[in-house]
Amino acid sequence: MNISNIKENFSYISYCGITLSPQEASMIENSLVILKSNNKFTETYLWGRINGVKNDYYIAFGYHKNCFRGCKYFYSINCPGEWILMPEPVPVNNRLCLLNQNLFQGHVTAVDDVVMIRNCSDDIPKETFKLKEEDRLASTVCMITSECGVVPRGALTLRPDGVFTFSSFFQGLDHMEANDMGNYQLLRQPKATCAENLIKRPDYNYSTDTFDTIDSILPEGKSFTVNIDGDSGLCVVKSLYWPGMVFFHKPMTNAHGFCYVGNGLRNHDLLFML
């Protein structure tokens, strides 16, 4: 959620089942304004909260020019005060995070033993790795953002100079478009080729349709739910792989954002639940 209109966004996420006390919301807003100023970010966002056994981790991120390259993530323990720069995620830790089904403890120095089973032909069929909670936090946030950080079509744009950024001209999806899962994209560097993404749309726009859409996440068209709230007209998209990740969009306006509040564990049983 962009902090430039965070009060309005807090009211929207209440429709998604995420509530914050007025004191908590005020502390978050003030701390993020300071974070943006200290780091001279172009934009700063509240990512959400990962709940721990003893303490919770609040997550925020910001960028200077390119919202993909050079994006910085920060965490704060319990109600935000001091924001700490998150370490860069290491790819091998992604696998360890998916294997680790223990709850976050809320202490960055905590260490989990994770057993990785290798191929039967290997001399060592299984190996135990040490996973520090701070490294696990960084990898988990990275995976959640990559797999279900949602933005509406047109909100992200690829500039002629190769910079990925949020468009200042986005005016929202209409009510019919808001019901179509193909009009929601992932906040990540595209994994599919430009041609693969553009060919999906007869009315494609190169600068806005180069991004991966949420209906491409396997199982295709079933990894998210899209609902329109009857009273507010708010569009709510929820991830089924990462319960707790919620995206909202007010059709015909530029109001949109996502927020994660959960335990940081992936739903490995989704394929069996469909």
CSV table of C-alpha atoms in Angstrom, one decimal:
chain,number,residue,atom,x,y,z
A,1,MET,CA,0.0,0.0,0.0
A,2,ASN,CA,1.4,3.4,-1.0
A,3,ILE,CA,1.9,5.6,2.0
A,4,SER,CA,0.8,8.7,0.0
A,5,ASN,CA,-2.9,7.7,0.5
A,6,ILE,CA,-2.4,5.2,3.4
A,7,LYS,CA,-5.4,6.4,5.4
A,8,GLU,CA,-7.8,5.7,2.5
A,9,ASN,CA,-6.1,2.3,1.9
A,10,PHE,CA,-6.5,1.3,5.6
A,11,SER,CA,-10.3,1.8,5.1
A,12,TYR,CA,-10.2,-0.4,2.0
A,13,ILE,CA,-8.3,-3.3,3.6
A,14,SER,CA,-10.9,-3.5,6.3
A,15,TYR,CA,-13.3,-4.8,3.6
A,16,CYS,CA,-10.7,-7.5,3.0
A,17,GLY,CA,-10.8,-8.8,6.5
A,18,ILE,CA,-7.6,-7.0,7.7
A,19,THR,CA,-8.1,-4.6,10.6
A,20,LEU,CA,-5.7,-2.3,12.4
A,21,SER,CA,-6.3,-0.2,15.5
A,22,PRO,CA,-6.2,3.6,15.1
A,23,GLN,CA,-3.0,3.7,17.2
A,24,GLU,CA,-1.3,1.0,15.1
A,25,ALA,CA,-2.3,2.7,11.9
A,26,SER,CA,-1.0,6.1,13.1
A,27,MET,CA,2.3,4.6,14.2
A,28,ILE,CA,2.7,2.8,10.9
A,29,GLU,CA,2.0,5.9,8.9
A,30,ASN,CA,4.4,8.1,10.8
A,31,SER,CA,7.2,5.6,10.7
A,32,LEU,CA,6.9,5.1,7.0
A,33,VAL,CA,7.0,8.8,6.3
A,34,ILE,CA,10.3,9.0,8.2
A,35,LEU,CA,11.6,5.9,6.3
A,36,LYS,CA,10.8,7.5,3.0
A,37,SER,CA,12.4,10.8,4.0
A,38,ASN,CA,15.6,9.2,5.4
A,39,ASN,CA,16.1,7.0,2.3
A,40,LYS,CA,14.9,9.6,-0.2
A,41,PHE,CA,12.7,7.0,-1.9
A,42,THR,CA,10.5,8.0,-4.8
A,43,GLU,CA,7.7,5.8,-3.4
A,44,THR,CA,7.3,3.8,-0.1
A,45,TYR,CA,4.9,1.1,0.6
A,46,LEU,CA,3.6,-0.9,3.5
A,47,TRP,CA,4.0,-4.6,2.5
A,48,GLY,CA,2.2,-6.2,5.5
A,49,ARG,CA,2.9,-8.2,8.6
A,50,ILE,CA,4.3,-11.7,9.2
A,51,ASN,CA,3.0,-13.0,12.5
A,52,GLY,CA,5.4,-14.7,14.8
A,53,VAL,CA,5.1,-16.7,18.0
A,54,LYS,CA,6.7,-14.1,20.2
A,55,ASN,CA,6.9,-11.0,18.0
A,56,ASP,CA,5.5,-9.9,14.6
A,57,TYR,CA,7.4,-8.6,11.7
A,58,TYR,CA,6.1,-5.5,9.9
A,59,ILE,CA,7.4,-5.2,6.3
A,60,ALA,CA,7.9,-2.1,4.1
A,61,PHE,CA,9.7,-1.4,0.9
A,62,GLY,CA,10.7,1.5,-1.3
A,63,TYR,CA,12.5,2.4,-4.5
A,64,HIS,CA,14.3,5.3,-6.0
A,65,LYS,CA,13.7,5.0,-9.8
A,66,ASN,CA,13.0,1.4,-10.8
A,67,CYS,CA,10.5,-0.5,-8.8
A,68,PHE,CA,12.1,-3.8,-9.6
A,69,ARG,CA,15.8,-3.2,-9.6
A,70,GLY,CA,17.2,-1.6,-6.5
A,71,CYS,CA,14.0,-2.0,-4.5
A,72,LYS,CA,14.8,-2.1,-0.7
A,73,TYR,CA,12.9,-4.0,1.9
A,74,PHE,CA,12.8,-3.3,5.6
A,75,TYR,CA,11.4,-5.0,8.6
A,76,SER,CA,10.3,-3.7,12.1
A,77,ILE,CA,9.6,-5.9,15.1
A,78,ASN,CA,6.1,-5.5,16.6
A,79,CYS,CA,4.5,-2.0,16.1
A,80,PRO,CA,6.8,-0.1,13.7
A,81,GLY,CA,9.4,2.1,15.1
A,82,GLU,CA,12.9,1.3,13.9
A,83,TRP,CA,13.1,0.0,10.4
A,84,ILE,CA,15.9,-2.4,9.7
A,85,LEU,CA,17.2,-3.1,6.2
A,86,MET,CA,16.4,-6.7,5.1
A,87,PRO,CA,19.3,-8.8,3.7
A,88,GLU,CA,19.2,-9.8,0.1
A,89,PRO,CA,17.5,-13.1,-0.4
A,90,VAL,CA,19.6,-16.1,-1.4
A,91,PRO,CA,18.0,-18.5,-3.9
A,92,VAL,CA,19.0,-21.6,-2.0
A,93,ASN,CA,17.1,-20.3,1.0
A,94,ASN,CA,13.8,-20.3,-1.0
A,95,ARG,CA,13.8,-24.1,-1.1
A,96,LEU,CA,14.6,-24.2,2.6
A,97,CYS,CA,11.8,-21.8,3.4
A,98,LEU,CA,9.3,-24.0,1.5
A,99,LEU,CA,10.5,-27.1,3.4
A,100,ASN,CA,10.4,-25.4,6.8
A,101,GLN,CA,6.8,-25.5,8.2
A,102,ASN,CA,7.7,-24.1,11.6
A,103,LEU,CA,6.1,-20.8,12.6
A,104,PHE,CA,8.3,-17.7,12.7
A,105,GLN,CA,9.5,-17.1,16.3
A,106,GLY,CA,9.8,-13.3,16.0
A,107,HIS,CA,13.6,-13.3,16.8
A,108,VAL,CA,15.8,-12.6,13.8
A,109,THR,CA,18.7,-14.6,15.4
A,110,ALA,CA,16.6,-17.8,15.8
A,111,VAL,CA,17.9,-20.7,13.7
A,112,ASP,CA,15.9,-23.7,12.3
A,113,ASP,CA,17.3,-27.0,11.2
A,114,VAL,CA,15.9,-27.8,7.8
A,115,VAL,CA,16.3,-31.3,6.3
A,116,MET,CA,16.6,-31.4,2.5
A,117,ILE,CA,16.0,-34.8,0.8
A,118,ARG,CA,18.2,-35.3,-2.3
A,119,ASN,CA,17.9,-37.9,-5.1
A,120,CYS,CA,18.2,-41.5,-4.1
A,121,SER,CA,21.3,-41.8,-6.4
A,122,ASP,CA,23.2,-39.3,-4.3
A,123,ASP,CA,25.8,-40.5,-1.8
A,124,ILE,CA,24.1,-38.4,0.9
A,125,PRO,CA,20.3,-38.9,0.4
A,126,LYS,CA,19.5,-36.1,2.9
A,127,GLU,CA,21.3,-33.1,4.4
A,128,THR,CA,20.4,-30.8,7.3
A,129,PHE,CA,20.9,-27.0,6.8
A,130,LYS,CA,20.8,-24.2,9.2
A,131,LEU,CA,18.4,-21.4,8.3
A,132,LYS,CA,18.6,-18.1,10.2
A,133,GLU,CA,15.2,-16.5,10.7
A,134,GLU,CA,16.3,-13.1,9.2
A,135,ASP,CA,17.4,-14.9,6.0
A,136,ARG,CA,14.1,-16.9,6.0
A,137,LEU,CA,12.2,-13.6,6.4
A,138,ALA,CA,13.9,-12.1,3.4
A,139,SER,CA,13.3,-15.1,1.2
A,140,THR,CA,9.7,-15.5,2.3
A,141,VAL,CA,8.9,-11.9,1.5
A,142,CYS,CA,10.6,-12.2,-1.8
A,143,MET,CA,8.6,-15.3,-2.8
A,144,ILE,CA,5.3,-13.9,-1.6
A,145,THR,CA,5.8,-10.7,-3.6
A,146,SER,CA,6.9,-12.6,-6.7
A,147,GLU,CA,4.0,-15.1,-6.6
A,148,CYS,CA,1.1,-13.0,-5.5
A,149,GLY,CA,2.0,-9.3,-5.3
A,150,VAL,CA,-0.8,-8.0,-7.5
A,151,VAL,CA,-1.3,-4.8,-9.4
A,152,PRO,CA,-4.1,-3.9,-11.9
A,153,ARG,CA,-3.4,-3.8,-15.6
A,154,GLY,CA,-2.1,-0.3,-16.5
A,155,ALA,CA,-0.7,0.5,-13.1
A,156,LEU,CA,2.7,-0.8,-14.0
A,157,THR,CA,4.5,0.5,-17.1
A,158,LEU,CA,7.8,-0.1,-18.9
A,159,ARG,CA,9.3,3.1,-20.0
A,160,PRO,CA,11.3,3.5,-23.3
A,161,ASP,CA,14.5,3.7,-21.3
A,162,GLY,CA,13.9,0.2,-19.8
A,163,VAL,CA,12.8,1.4,-16.3
A,164,PHE,CA,9.8,-0.3,-14.7
A,165,THR,CA,7.7,2.1,-12.7
A,166,PHE,CA,4.1,2.8,-11.6
A,167,SER,CA,2.2,4.9,-14.1
A,168,SER,CA,0.9,8.3,-13.0
A,169,PHE,CA,-1.8,8.1,-15.7
A,170,PHE,CA,-3.6,5.0,-14.4
A,171,GLN,CA,-7.3,5.7,-13.8
A,172,GLY,CA,-8.5,2.3,-12.8
A,173,LEU,CA,-10.2,-0.7,-14.4
A,174,ASP,CA,-13.8,-0.5,-15.3
A,175,HIS,CA,-16.4,-2.7,-13.6
A,176,MET,CA,-16.3,-5.4,-16.3
A,177,GLU,CA,-12.5,-5.4,-16.5
A,178,ALA,CA,-12.3,-5.7,-12.7
A,179,ASN,CA,-14.0,-9.2,-12.9
A,180,ASP,CA,-11.4,-10.6,-15.3
A,181,MET,CA,-8.4,-12.3,-13.7
A,182,GLY,CA,-6.4,-11.5,-16.8
A,183,ASN,CA,-6.4,-7.8,-15.9
A,184,TYR,CA,-4.3,-8.4,-12.8
A,185,GLN,CA,-0.5,-8.6,-13.0
A,186,LEU,CA,2.3,-9.6,-10.8
A,187,LEU,CA,4.7,-7.1,-9.2
A,188,ARG,CA,7.9,-8.7,-10.5
A,189,GLN,CA,10.3,-8.8,-13.4
A,190,PRO,CA,8.4,-10.7,-16.1
A,191,LYS,CA,9.4,-14.4,-16.3
A,192,ALA,CA,7.5,-15.1,-19.5
A,193,THR,CA,8.8,-13.5,-22.7
A,194,CYS,CA,7.4,-10.3,-23.9
A,195,ALA,CA,5.8,-12.1,-26.9
A,196,GLU,CA,4.2,-14.7,-24.7
A,197,ASN,CA,2.5,-12.0,-22.6
A,198,LEU,CA,1.5,-9.7,-25.4
A,199,ILE,CA,0.0,-12.5,-27.5
A,200,LYS,CA,-2.7,-13.2,-24.8
A,201,ARG,CA,-4.4,-9.9,-25.6
A,202,PRO,CA,-5.7,-8.7,-29.0
A,203,ASP,CA,-5.7,-5.1,-27.7
A,204,TYR,CA,-2.2,-5.3,-26.1
A,205,ASN,CA,-0.2,-2.2,-25.2
A,206,TYR,CA,3.6,-3.0,-25.2
A,207,SER,CA,4.4,-0.8,-22.2
A,208,THR,CA,1.7,-2.2,-19.9
A,209,ASP,CA,1.2,-5.8,-21.1
A,210,THR,CA,4.7,-7.1,-20.9
A,211,PHE,CA,4.0,-8.2,-17.3
A,212,ASP,CA,2.9,-11.7,-16.1
A,213,THR,CA,-0.7,-12.0,-15.2
A,214,ILE,CA,-2.1,-13.9,-12.2
A,215,ASP,CA,-4.0,-16.4,-14.3
A,216,SER,CA,-0.7,-17.7,-15.5
A,217,ILE,CA,0.3,-19.1,-12.1
A,218,LEU,CA,-0.2,-22.8,-12.0
A,219,PRO,CA,-2.9,-24.1,-11.7
A,220,GLU,CA,-3.9,-21.6,-14.3
A,221,GLY,CA,-6.9,-19.5,-13.3
A,222,LYS,CA,-7.3,-21.2,-9.9
A,223,SER,CA,-4.5,-19.8,-7.8
A,224,PHE,CA,-6.5,-16.7,-6.9
A,225,THR,CA,-10.1,-15.6,-6.2
A,226,VAL,CA,-11.6,-12.4,-7.5
A,227,ASN,CA,-14.7,-11.0,-5.8
A,228,ILE,CA,-16.6,-7.7,-6.0
A,229,ASP,CA,-17.9,-6.4,-2.7
A,230,GLY,CA,-21.6,-5.7,-3.2
A,231,ASP,CA,-21.8,-2.7,-0.9
A,232,SER,CA,-18.6,-0.8,-1.6
A,233,GLY,CA,-18.0,-2.0,-5.2
A,234,LEU,CA,-14.4,-2.8,-4.1
A,235,CYS,CA,-12.6,-5.6,-6.1
A,236,VAL,CA,-10.8,-8.0,-3.8
A,237,VAL,CA,-8.3,-10.5,-5.1
A,238,LYS,CA,-6.9,-13.2,-2.7
A,239,SER,CA,-4.1,-15.7,-3.1
A,240,LEU,CA,-4.8,-19.3,-2.4
A,241,TYR,CA,-1.1,-20.3,-2.3
A,242,TRP,CA,-0.2,-17.7,0.3
A,243,PRO,CA,-3.3,-17.3,2.6
A,244,GLY,CA,-3.2,-13.8,4.0
A,245,MET,CA,-2.2,-11.9,0.8
A,246,VAL,CA,-5.1,-9.6,-0.2
A,247,PHE,CA,-5.3,-7.1,-3.1
A,248,PHE,CA,-7.9,-4.4,-3.4
A,249,HIS,CA,-8.9,-2.1,-6.2
A,250,LYS,CA,-11.7,0.5,-6.5
A,251,PRO,CA,-12.9,0.4,-10.1
A,252,MET,CA,-12.8,3.6,-12.1
A,253,THR,CA,-10.2,5.1,-9.7
A,254,ASN,CA,-6.5,4.7,-9.2
A,255,ALA,CA,-7.0,3.3,-5.6
A,256,HIS,CA,-5.3,-0.1,-5.4
A,257,GLY,CA,-2.8,-1.9,-3.2
A,258,PHE,CA,-2.0,-5.2,-1.6
A,259,CYS,CA,-1.3,-6.2,2.0
A,260,TYR,CA,-0.1,-9.5,3.5
A,261,VAL,CA,-1.0,-10.5,7.0
A,262,GLY,CA,-0.3,-14.1,7.8
A,263,ASN,CA,2.2,-16.7,9.2
A,264,GLY,CA,4.4,-16.8,6.2
A,265,LEU,CA,3.7,-20.4,5.3
A,266,ARG,CA,2.8,-21.5,1.8
A,267,ASN,CA,-0.3,-23.6,1.2
A,268,HIS,CA,1.2,-26.8,-0.3
A,269,ASP,CA,-2.1,-28.5,-0.3
A,270,LEU,CA,-3.8,-26.3,-2.9
A,271,LEU,CA,-3.7,-28.8,-5.7
A,272,PHE,CA,-5.4,-31.4,-3.5
A,273,MET,CA,-8.1,-28.8,-2.5
A,274,LEU,CA,-9.3,-28.0,-6.0
